[in-house]
Amino acid sequence: MTDTIDAIFDAVAETAAEVRGVLGERRSYAEGHNPTGDRQLAADVYADELLEQRLLDIPAVGSYASEERDAVAEDSGSYHVASDPLDGSSNLKSNNGMGTIIGVYDEPLPAAGEALQAAAYVLYGPTTTMVTAVDETVTEYLLEDDERSVLQEDITVPADPTVYGFGGRAPDWPDDFSTFVKEIEERRLKLRYSGAMVGDVNQILTYGGLFGYPMLADQPEGKLRLLFEGHPIAAIVSAAGGASTDGTQSLLTKEATELHERTPVFVGNESLIDDLESALDGQ
Ligand code: AHM
Ligand code: MG
């Protein structure tokens, strides 16, 4: 791992501790909406501003982009960080899990998945953990008392899948996707959907299975954003031996041409991703 990527992971871990500390008092809505139209919570804005400061303080970080801001914040340096500062923040109201996601690119944003050098997410669950992917190796850390200590090295997606979860309203799913979901259920996979992708993806790494936010009737690109959510999560699951797709191709082969571009997102066991692509073939 390069020193810069390690410094980025440290900055995210340090920020996570502070974000976690203020979640309880920042549950109210802020003034604005983010660039894809979601209402922002005070916690979204706080996490975004802290990450911007911490990451741009690292000399080799040349820019910071996030789901919560229109434009890229520029500095000088050869690494470019994309972030979803508080993923699943609507879970704050109901006191359920949430996360922070980052992707580290070696090209200015928007960029292709191939430019991704490392990715990580923090999960604010009963404990705060961070999962990183770099050099095709996935590691889980416990974030506690300002320390980042290894919980599990070389994480791989379990071979025998157990859980699945898909976003959006079932009546809005395309017919071929709905048919595929019925097949998944018949294979005795259990439904797990939390409203925070980071929590759901962490279950995929733990139990094996498939998570997705599909294309919808009125929104063919789905809900999730390629740079801030799709690429980083795909990189982590792929480094753990799983795979990703937008329905037809790996998310890591997709190039974002717009900063806030959306895409259908599916990640999980490679066999399930293959089955899904076959089921959607001909769309
Ligand atoms: P956010 O980044 O604005 O919180 O939106 C992303 C979240 C994902 O974490 C989650 O999978 C999805 O939106 C849930 O959406 P829905 O409430 O439509 O199920
Ligand atoms: Mg998100």
mmCIF file of C-alpha atoms and ligand atoms in Angstrom:
data_model
loop_
_atom_site.group_PDB
_atom_site.id
_atom_site.type_symbol
_atom_site.label_atom_id
_atom_site.label_comp_id
_atom_site.label_asym_id
_atom_site.label_seq_id
_atom_site.Cartn_x
_atom_site.Cartn_y
_atom_site.Cartn_z
ATOM 1 C CA MET A 1 0.000 0.000 0.000
ATOM 2 C CA THR A 2 1.379 3.441 -0.819
ATOM 3 C CA ASP A 3 1.886 5.926 2.006
ATOM 4 C CA THR A 4 -0.748 8.179 0.460
ATOM 5 C CA ILE A 5 -3.420 5.524 0.388
ATOM 6 C CA ASP A 6 -2.620 4.633 3.981
ATOM 7 C CA ALA A 7 -2.848 8.338 4.906
ATOM 8 C CA ILE A 8 -6.240 8.537 3.159
ATOM 9 C CA PHE A 9 -7.516 5.524 5.125
ATOM 10 C CA ASP A 10 -6.226 7.118 8.352
ATOM 11 C CA ALA A 11 -7.984 10.388 7.540
ATOM 12 C CA VAL A 12 -11.260 8.567 6.855
ATOM 13 C CA ALA A 13 -10.934 6.583 10.103
ATOM 14 C CA GLU A 14 -10.225 9.737 12.085
ATOM 15 C CA THR A 15 -13.174 11.536 10.491
ATOM 16 C CA ALA A 16 -15.461 8.564 11.118
ATOM 17 C CA ALA A 17 -14.861 8.792 14.844
ATOM 18 C CA GLU A 18 -15.966 12.424 14.829
ATOM 19 C CA VAL A 19 -18.930 11.802 12.547
ATOM 20 C CA ARG A 20 -20.106 8.995 14.803
ATOM 21 C CA GLY A 21 -19.752 11.285 17.814
ATOM 22 C CA VAL A 22 -22.160 13.921 16.484
ATOM 23 C CA LEU A 23 -24.762 11.806 14.689
ATOM 24 C CA GLY A 24 -27.249 12.088 17.547
ATOM 25 C CA GLU A 25 -27.336 15.887 17.435
ATOM 26 C CA ARG A 26 -27.390 16.256 13.660
ATOM 27 C CA ARG A 27 -30.574 14.413 12.738
ATOM 28 C CA SER A 28 -32.400 17.517 11.510
ATOM 29 C CA TYR A 29 -32.554 18.620 7.891
ATOM 30 C CA ALA A 30 -30.085 21.203 6.572
ATOM 31 C CA GLU A 31 -31.161 24.012 4.239
ATOM 32 C CA GLY A 32 -30.473 22.403 0.893
ATOM 33 C CA HIS A 33 -30.687 19.406 -1.385
ATOM 34 C CA ASN A 34 -27.687 17.552 -2.804
ATOM 35 C CA PRO A 35 -26.988 17.623 -6.570
ATOM 36 C CA THR A 36 -29.147 14.533 -7.204
ATOM 37 C CA GLY A 37 -32.091 16.074 -5.358
ATOM 38 C CA ASP A 38 -31.967 14.291 -1.972
ATOM 39 C CA ARG A 39 -32.726 16.442 1.065
ATOM 40 C CA GLN A 40 -29.540 16.927 3.085
ATOM 41 C CA LEU A 41 -29.295 16.337 6.802
ATOM 42 C CA ALA A 42 -26.983 18.427 8.974
ATOM 43 C CA ALA A 43 -24.964 15.214 9.442
ATOM 44 C CA ASP A 44 -24.472 14.804 5.649
ATOM 45 C CA VAL A 45 -23.080 18.327 5.396
ATOM 46 C CA TYR A 46 -20.891 17.955 8.489
ATOM 47 C CA ALA A 47 -19.344 14.661 7.303
ATOM 48 C CA ASP A 48 -18.750 16.119 3.835
ATOM 49 C CA GLU A 49 -16.965 19.213 5.134
ATOM 50 C CA LEU A 50 -14.772 17.244 7.546
ATOM 51 C CA LEU A 51 -13.740 14.782 4.829
ATOM 52 C CA GLU A 52 -12.935 17.594 2.417
ATOM 53 C CA GLN A 53 -10.622 19.288 4.945
ATOM 54 C CA ARG A 54 -8.887 16.101 6.081
ATOM 55 C CA LEU A 55 -8.393 14.627 2.623
ATOM 56 C CA LEU A 56 -7.197 17.810 0.925
ATOM 57 C CA ASP A 57 -4.701 18.264 3.785
ATOM 58 C CA ILE A 58 -2.880 15.182 2.459
ATOM 59 C CA PRO A 59 -0.266 16.539 0.014
ATOM 60 C CA ALA A 60 -0.820 13.932 -2.718
ATOM 61 C CA VAL A 61 -4.614 14.361 -2.740
ATOM 62 C CA GLY A 62 -5.375 16.664 -5.655
ATOM 63 C CA SER A 63 -9.163 16.840 -5.445
ATOM 64 C CA TYR A 64 -12.235 15.848 -3.459
ATOM 65 C CA ALA A 65 -15.672 15.196 -4.935
ATOM 66 C CA SER A 66 -18.783 14.007 -3.132
ATOM 67 C CA GLU A 67 -22.431 13.163 -3.439
ATOM 68 C CA GLU A 68 -23.190 16.227 -1.306
ATOM 69 C CA ARG A 69 -21.596 18.957 -3.475
ATOM 70 C CA ASP A 70 -21.989 20.153 -7.072
ATOM 71 C CA ALA A 71 -18.372 20.649 -8.041
ATOM 72 C CA VAL A 72 -14.989 19.047 -7.387
ATOM 73 C CA ALA A 73 -12.901 20.772 -4.673
ATOM 74 C CA GLU A 74 -9.476 21.156 -6.276
ATOM 75 C CA ASP A 75 -5.969 21.235 -4.847
ATOM 76 C CA SER A 76 -2.747 19.851 -6.317
ATOM 77 C CA GLY A 77 -1.725 16.192 -6.189
ATOM 78 C CA SER A 78 -2.081 13.027 -8.215
ATOM 79 C CA TYR A 79 -4.844 11.224 -6.239
ATOM 80 C CA HIS A 80 -8.514 12.132 -6.504
ATOM 81 C CA VAL A 81 -11.060 11.059 -3.894
ATOM 82 C CA ALA A 82 -14.794 10.502 -4.456
ATOM 83 C CA SER A 83 -17.010 10.113 -1.404
ATOM 84 C CA ASP A 84 -20.498 9.422 -0.174
ATOM 85 C CA PRO A 85 -19.923 11.024 3.243
ATOM 86 C CA LEU A 86 -22.997 9.514 4.918
ATOM 87 C CA ASP A 87 -24.528 6.671 2.952
ATOM 88 C CA GLY A 88 -28.015 5.670 4.049
ATOM 89 C CA SER A 89 -28.443 8.871 6.077
ATOM 90 C CA SER A 90 -32.236 8.503 6.038
ATOM 91 C CA ASN A 91 -31.566 5.703 8.556
ATOM 92 C CA LEU A 92 -30.540 8.342 11.085
ATOM 93 C CA LYS A 93 -34.174 9.116 11.929
ATOM 94 C CA SER A 94 -34.968 5.462 12.715
ATOM 95 C CA ASN A 95 -31.578 4.786 14.392
ATOM 96 C CA ASN A 96 -30.398 2.153 11.910
ATOM 97 C CA GLY A 97 -26.959 1.604 10.383
ATOM 98 C CA MET A 98 -25.190 3.978 7.989
ATOM 99 C CA GLY A 99 -21.829 4.297 6.321
ATOM 100 C CA THR A 100 -19.163 6.416 4.683
ATOM 101 C CA ILE A 101 -17.779 5.386 1.275
ATOM 102 C CA ILE A 102 -14.631 6.544 -0.523
ATOM 103 C CA GLY A 103 -12.940 5.715 -3.810
ATOM 104 C CA VAL A 104 -9.362 6.773 -4.590
ATOM 105 C CA TYR A 105 -8.633 7.418 -8.280
ATOM 106 C CA ASP A 106 -5.395 8.288 -10.058
ATOM 107 C CA GLU A 107 -7.226 10.424 -12.625
ATOM 108 C CA PRO A 108 -9.295 13.582 -12.180
ATOM 109 C CA LEU A 109 -13.037 13.010 -11.696
ATOM 110 C CA PRO A 110 -15.265 11.982 -13.396
ATOM 111 C CA ALA A 111 -13.162 8.918 -14.253
ATOM 112 C CA ALA A 112 -13.345 5.293 -15.364
ATOM 113 C CA GLY A 113 -13.477 2.380 -12.933
ATOM 114 C CA GLU A 114 -10.039 1.328 -14.148
ATOM 115 C CA ALA A 115 -8.597 4.500 -12.565
ATOM 116 C CA LEU A 116 -9.679 3.370 -9.097
ATOM 117 C CA GLN A 117 -6.608 2.561 -6.969
ATOM 118 C CA ALA A 118 -8.267 1.839 -3.621
ATOM 119 C CA ALA A 119 -11.657 1.969 -1.930
ATOM 120 C CA ALA A 120 -13.060 1.821 1.582
ATOM 121 C CA TYR A 121 -16.243 2.050 3.581
ATOM 122 C CA VAL A 122 -16.963 2.743 7.219
ATOM 123 C CA LEU A 123 -19.958 1.034 8.817
ATOM 124 C CA TYR A 124 -21.569 2.839 11.760
ATOM 125 C CA GLY A 125 -23.181 -0.233 13.312
ATOM 126 C CA PRO A 126 -23.164 -1.471 16.921
ATOM 127 C CA THR A 127 -19.400 -1.038 16.488
ATOM 128 C CA THR A 128 -17.642 1.181 13.959
ATOM 129 C CA THR A 129 -15.684 -0.807 11.396
ATOM 130 C CA MET A 130 -13.841 0.060 8.206
ATOM 131 C CA VAL A 131 -13.355 -2.243 5.216
ATOM 132 C CA THR A 132 -10.611 -1.377 2.723
ATOM 133 C CA ALA A 133 -9.643 -2.757 -0.674
ATOM 134 C CA VAL A 134 -6.210 -2.124 -2.109
ATOM 135 C CA ASP A 135 -3.980 -4.360 -4.252
ATOM 136 C CA GLU A 136 -6.896 -6.841 -4.528
ATOM 137 C CA THR A 137 -6.817 -7.407 -0.757
ATOM 138 C CA VAL A 138 -9.784 -6.690 1.489
ATOM 139 C CA THR A 139 -9.214 -5.936 5.173
ATOM 140 C CA GLU A 140 -11.637 -5.144 7.980
ATOM 141 C CA TYR A 141 -10.601 -2.827 10.818
ATOM 142 C CA LEU A 142 -12.208 -1.932 14.140
ATOM 143 C CA LEU A 143 -12.269 1.831 14.725
ATOM 144 C CA GLU A 144 -12.139 2.414 18.464
ATOM 145 C CA ASP A 145 -10.418 4.896 20.799
ATOM 146 C CA ASP A 146 -8.810 6.692 17.839
ATOM 147 C CA GLU A 147 -7.157 3.427 16.758
ATOM 148 C CA ARG A 148 -7.565 1.416 13.558
ATOM 149 C CA SER A 149 -6.887 -2.227 14.415
ATOM 150 C CA VAL A 150 -7.181 -5.203 12.056
ATOM 151 C CA LEU A 151 -10.211 -7.433 12.682
ATOM 152 C CA GLN A 152 -9.950 -9.652 9.626
ATOM 153 C CA GLU A 153 -7.437 -9.941 6.792
ATOM 154 C CA ASP A 154 -7.941 -11.236 3.249
ATOM 155 C CA ILE A 155 -11.727 -11.193 3.408
ATOM 156 C CA THR A 156 -13.468 -13.234 0.713
ATOM 157 C CA VAL A 157 -17.158 -13.502 -0.146
ATOM 158 C CA PRO A 158 -18.405 -16.848 1.281
ATOM 159 C CA ALA A 159 -18.870 -19.402 -1.524
ATOM 160 C CA ASP A 160 -22.350 -20.428 -0.395
ATOM 161 C CA PRO A 161 -24.650 -17.381 -0.712
ATOM 162 C CA THR A 162 -27.232 -16.764 2.016
ATOM 163 C CA VAL A 163 -28.730 -13.253 1.797
ATOM 164 C CA TYR A 164 -30.161 -10.893 -0.806
ATOM 165 C CA GLY A 165 -31.662 -7.405 -0.840
ATOM 166 C CA PHE A 166 -32.852 -5.087 -3.605
ATOM 167 C CA GLY A 167 -33.864 -1.424 -3.472
ATOM 168 C CA GLY A 168 -36.714 0.460 -5.040
ATOM 169 C CA ARG A 169 -40.397 -0.496 -5.071
ATOM 170 C CA ALA A 170 -41.139 -3.967 -6.452
ATOM 171 C CA PRO A 171 -43.954 -2.648 -8.740
ATOM 172 C CA ASP A 172 -41.353 -0.383 -10.405
ATOM 173 C CA TRP A 173 -38.942 -3.219 -11.212
ATOM 174 C CA PRO A 174 -38.724 -4.431 -14.837
ATOM 175 C CA ASP A 175 -40.510 -7.772 -15.416
ATOM 176 C CA ASP A 176 -37.342 -9.783 -16.138
ATOM 177 C CA PHE A 177 -35.780 -8.498 -12.928
ATOM 178 C CA SER A 178 -38.909 -9.391 -10.916
ATOM 179 C CA THR A 179 -38.776 -12.917 -12.360
ATOM 180 C CA PHE A 180 -35.125 -13.206 -11.327
ATOM 181 C CA VAL A 181 -35.985 -12.072 -7.771
ATOM 182 C CA LYS A 182 -38.584 -14.870 -7.496
ATOM 183 C CA GLU A 183 -35.923 -17.392 -8.547
ATOM 184 C CA ILE A 184 -33.540 -16.056 -5.905
ATOM 185 C CA GLU A 185 -36.214 -16.492 -3.261
ATOM 186 C CA GLU A 186 -36.839 -20.061 -4.385
ATOM 187 C CA ARG A 187 -33.139 -20.789 -3.909
ATOM 188 C CA ARG A 188 -33.778 -20.240 -0.185
ATOM 189 C CA LEU A 189 -31.804 -17.027 0.091
ATOM 190 C CA LYS A 190 -33.015 -14.796 2.929
ATOM 191 C CA LEU A 191 -34.151 -11.198 2.437
ATOM 192 C CA ARG A 192 -31.982 -8.589 4.165
ATOM 193 C CA TYR A 193 -32.491 -4.951 3.166
ATOM 194 C CA SER A 194 -31.560 -2.145 5.535
ATOM 195 C CA GLY A 195 -31.820 1.093 3.528
ATOM 196 C CA ALA A 196 -28.050 1.639 3.825
ATOM 197 C CA MET A 197 -25.987 0.055 1.093
ATOM 198 C CA VAL A 198 -22.894 -0.167 3.290
ATOM 199 C CA GLY A 199 -24.763 -2.263 5.868
ATOM 200 C CA ASP A 200 -26.233 -4.517 3.193
ATOM 201 C CA VAL A 201 -22.904 -4.955 1.397
ATOM 202 C CA ASN A 202 -21.209 -5.801 4.679
ATOM 203 C CA GLN A 203 -23.722 -8.639 5.015
ATOM 204 C CA ILE A 204 -22.750 -9.857 1.540
ATOM 205 C CA LEU A 205 -19.091 -9.976 2.627
ATOM 206 C CA THR A 206 -20.120 -11.768 5.817
ATOM 207 C CA TYR A 207 -22.708 -14.275 4.551
ATOM 208 C CA GLY A 208 -22.461 -14.275 0.743
ATOM 209 C CA GLY A 209 -25.341 -13.290 -1.524
ATOM 210 C CA LEU A 210 -26.490 -10.447 -3.720
ATOM 211 C CA PHE A 211 -27.253 -6.768 -3.087
ATOM 212 C CA GLY A 212 -28.690 -4.467 -5.703
ATOM 213 C CA TYR A 213 -30.409 -1.209 -6.457
ATOM 214 C CA PRO A 214 -31.952 -1.939 -9.868
ATOM 215 C CA MET A 215 -33.192 0.026 -12.833
ATOM 216 C CA LEU A 216 -36.720 1.356 -12.174
ATOM 217 C CA ALA A 217 -39.655 2.072 -14.506
ATOM 218 C CA ASP A 218 -39.411 5.837 -14.057
ATOM 219 C CA GLN A 219 -35.654 5.894 -13.453
ATOM 220 C CA PRO A 220 -33.786 3.460 -15.743
ATOM 221 C CA GLU A 221 -30.441 4.408 -14.154
ATOM 222 C CA GLY A 222 -31.686 3.484 -10.683
ATOM 223 C CA LYS A 223 -30.766 5.574 -7.648
ATOM 224 C CA LEU A 224 -27.129 5.021 -6.771
ATOM 225 C CA ARG A 225 -24.250 7.062 -8.142
ATOM 226 C CA LEU A 226 -21.420 5.463 -10.113
ATOM 227 C CA LEU A 227 -18.457 7.408 -8.684
ATOM 228 C CA PHE A 228 -19.534 7.768 -5.074
ATOM 229 C CA GLU A 229 -21.216 4.397 -4.526
ATOM 230 C CA GLY A 230 -20.973 2.093 -7.551
ATOM 231 C CA HIS A 231 -17.248 2.015 -8.320
ATOM 232 C CA PRO A 232 -15.938 1.854 -4.723
ATOM 233 C CA ILE A 233 -18.385 -0.829 -3.581
ATOM 234 C CA ALA A 234 -17.773 -2.848 -6.764
ATOM 235 C CA ALA A 235 -14.012 -2.640 -6.177
ATOM 236 C CA ILE A 236 -14.352 -3.932 -2.612
ATOM 237 C CA VAL A 237 -16.663 -6.834 -3.488
ATOM 238 C CA SER A 238 -14.556 -7.749 -6.555
ATOM 239 C CA ALA A 239 -11.321 -7.692 -4.531
ATOM 240 C CA ALA A 240 -13.057 -10.103 -2.128
ATOM 241 C CA GLY A 241 -13.603 -12.535 -5.009
ATOM 242 C CA GLY A 242 -17.137 -11.406 -5.859
ATOM 243 C CA ALA A 243 -18.335 -9.426 -8.861
ATOM 244 C CA SER A 244 -20.446 -6.432 -9.893
ATOM 245 C CA THR A 245 -22.715 -5.451 -12.763
ATOM 246 C CA ASP A 246 -25.065 -2.720 -13.920
ATOM 247 C CA GLY A 247 -27.145 -5.496 -15.481
ATOM 248 C CA THR A 248 -24.920 -5.961 -18.514
ATOM 249 C CA GLN A 249 -21.324 -5.105 -17.603
ATOM 250 C CA SER A 250 -19.054 -4.906 -14.568
ATOM 251 C CA LEU A 251 -19.308 -1.530 -12.840
ATOM 252 C CA LEU A 252 -15.509 -1.403 -12.883
ATOM 253 C CA THR A 253 -15.496 -1.274 -16.696
ATOM 254 C CA LYS A 254 -17.832 1.749 -16.725
ATOM 255 C CA GLU A 255 -16.554 5.262 -17.232
ATOM 256 C CA ALA A 256 -18.361 8.118 -15.514
ATOM 257 C CA THR A 257 -18.745 11.044 -17.863
ATOM 258 C CA GLU A 258 -20.671 13.153 -15.348
ATOM 259 C CA LEU A 259 -19.793 13.607 -11.695
ATOM 260 C CA HIS A 260 -23.216 12.667 -10.330
ATOM 261 C CA GLU A 261 -24.082 10.007 -12.911
ATOM 262 C CA ARG A 262 -26.376 7.240 -11.647
ATOM 263 C CA THR A 263 -26.263 3.538 -12.455
ATOM 264 C CA PRO A 264 -28.045 0.340 -11.492
ATOM 265 C CA VAL A 265 -25.753 -1.403 -8.967
ATOM 266 C CA PHE A 266 -25.505 -5.133 -8.245
ATOM 267 C CA VAL A 267 -22.713 -6.748 -6.206
ATOM 268 C CA GLY A 268 -22.248 -10.227 -4.774
ATOM 269 C CA ASN A 269 -21.146 -13.770 -5.515
ATOM 270 C CA GLU A 270 -19.874 -14.080 -9.069
ATOM 271 C CA SER A 271 -22.291 -16.949 -9.864
ATOM 272 C CA LEU A 272 -25.288 -14.788 -8.869
ATOM 273 C CA ILE A 273 -24.019 -11.829 -10.907
ATOM 274 C CA ASP A 274 -23.664 -14.171 -13.915
ATOM 275 C CA ASP A 275 -27.210 -15.495 -13.383
ATOM 276 C CA LEU A 276 -28.562 -11.958 -13.104
ATOM 277 C CA GLU A 277 -26.859 -10.826 -16.324
ATOM 278 C CA SER A 278 -28.312 -13.862 -18.121
ATOM 279 C CA ALA A 279 -31.788 -13.138 -16.729
ATOM 280 C CA LEU A 280 -31.628 -9.508 -17.931
ATOM 281 C CA ASP A 281 -30.073 -10.385 -21.294
ATOM 282 C CA GLY A 282 -32.233 -9.118 -24.146
ATOM 283 C CA GLN A 283 -33.435 -5.986 -22.313
HETATM 284 P P1 AHM B 1 -27.979 8.138 0.207
HETATM 285 O O1 AHM B 1 -26.530 8.046 -0.168
HETATM 286 O O2 AHM B 1 -28.590 9.454 -0.179
HETATM 287 O O3 AHM B 1 -28.222 7.782 1.621
HETATM 288 O O4 AHM B 1 -28.769 7.092 -0.731
HETATM 289 C C1 AHM B 1 -28.227 5.810 -0.909
HETATM 290 C C2 AHM B 1 -29.017 4.784 -0.156
HETATM 291 C C3 AHM B 1 -28.330 3.451 -0.114
HETATM 292 O O5 AHM B 1 -27.513 3.343 0.996
HETATM 293 C C4 AHM B 1 -29.478 2.500 -0.035
HETATM 294 O O6 AHM B 1 -29.198 1.237 -0.578
HETATM 295 C C5 AHM B 1 -30.551 3.201 -0.792
HETATM 296 O O7 AHM B 1 -30.218 4.573 -0.826
HETATM 297 C C6 AHM B 1 -31.869 3.064 -0.122
HETATM 298 O O8 AHM B 1 -32.833 3.704 -0.882
HETATM 299 P P2 AHM B 1 -34.385 3.387 -0.652
HETATM 300 O O9 AHM B 1 -34.755 4.187 0.558
HETATM 301 O O10 AHM B 1 -35.021 3.890 -1.913
HETATM 302 O O11 AHM B 1 -34.530 1.910 -0.453
HETATM 303 MG MG MG B 2 -25.322 6.831 -0.683
#
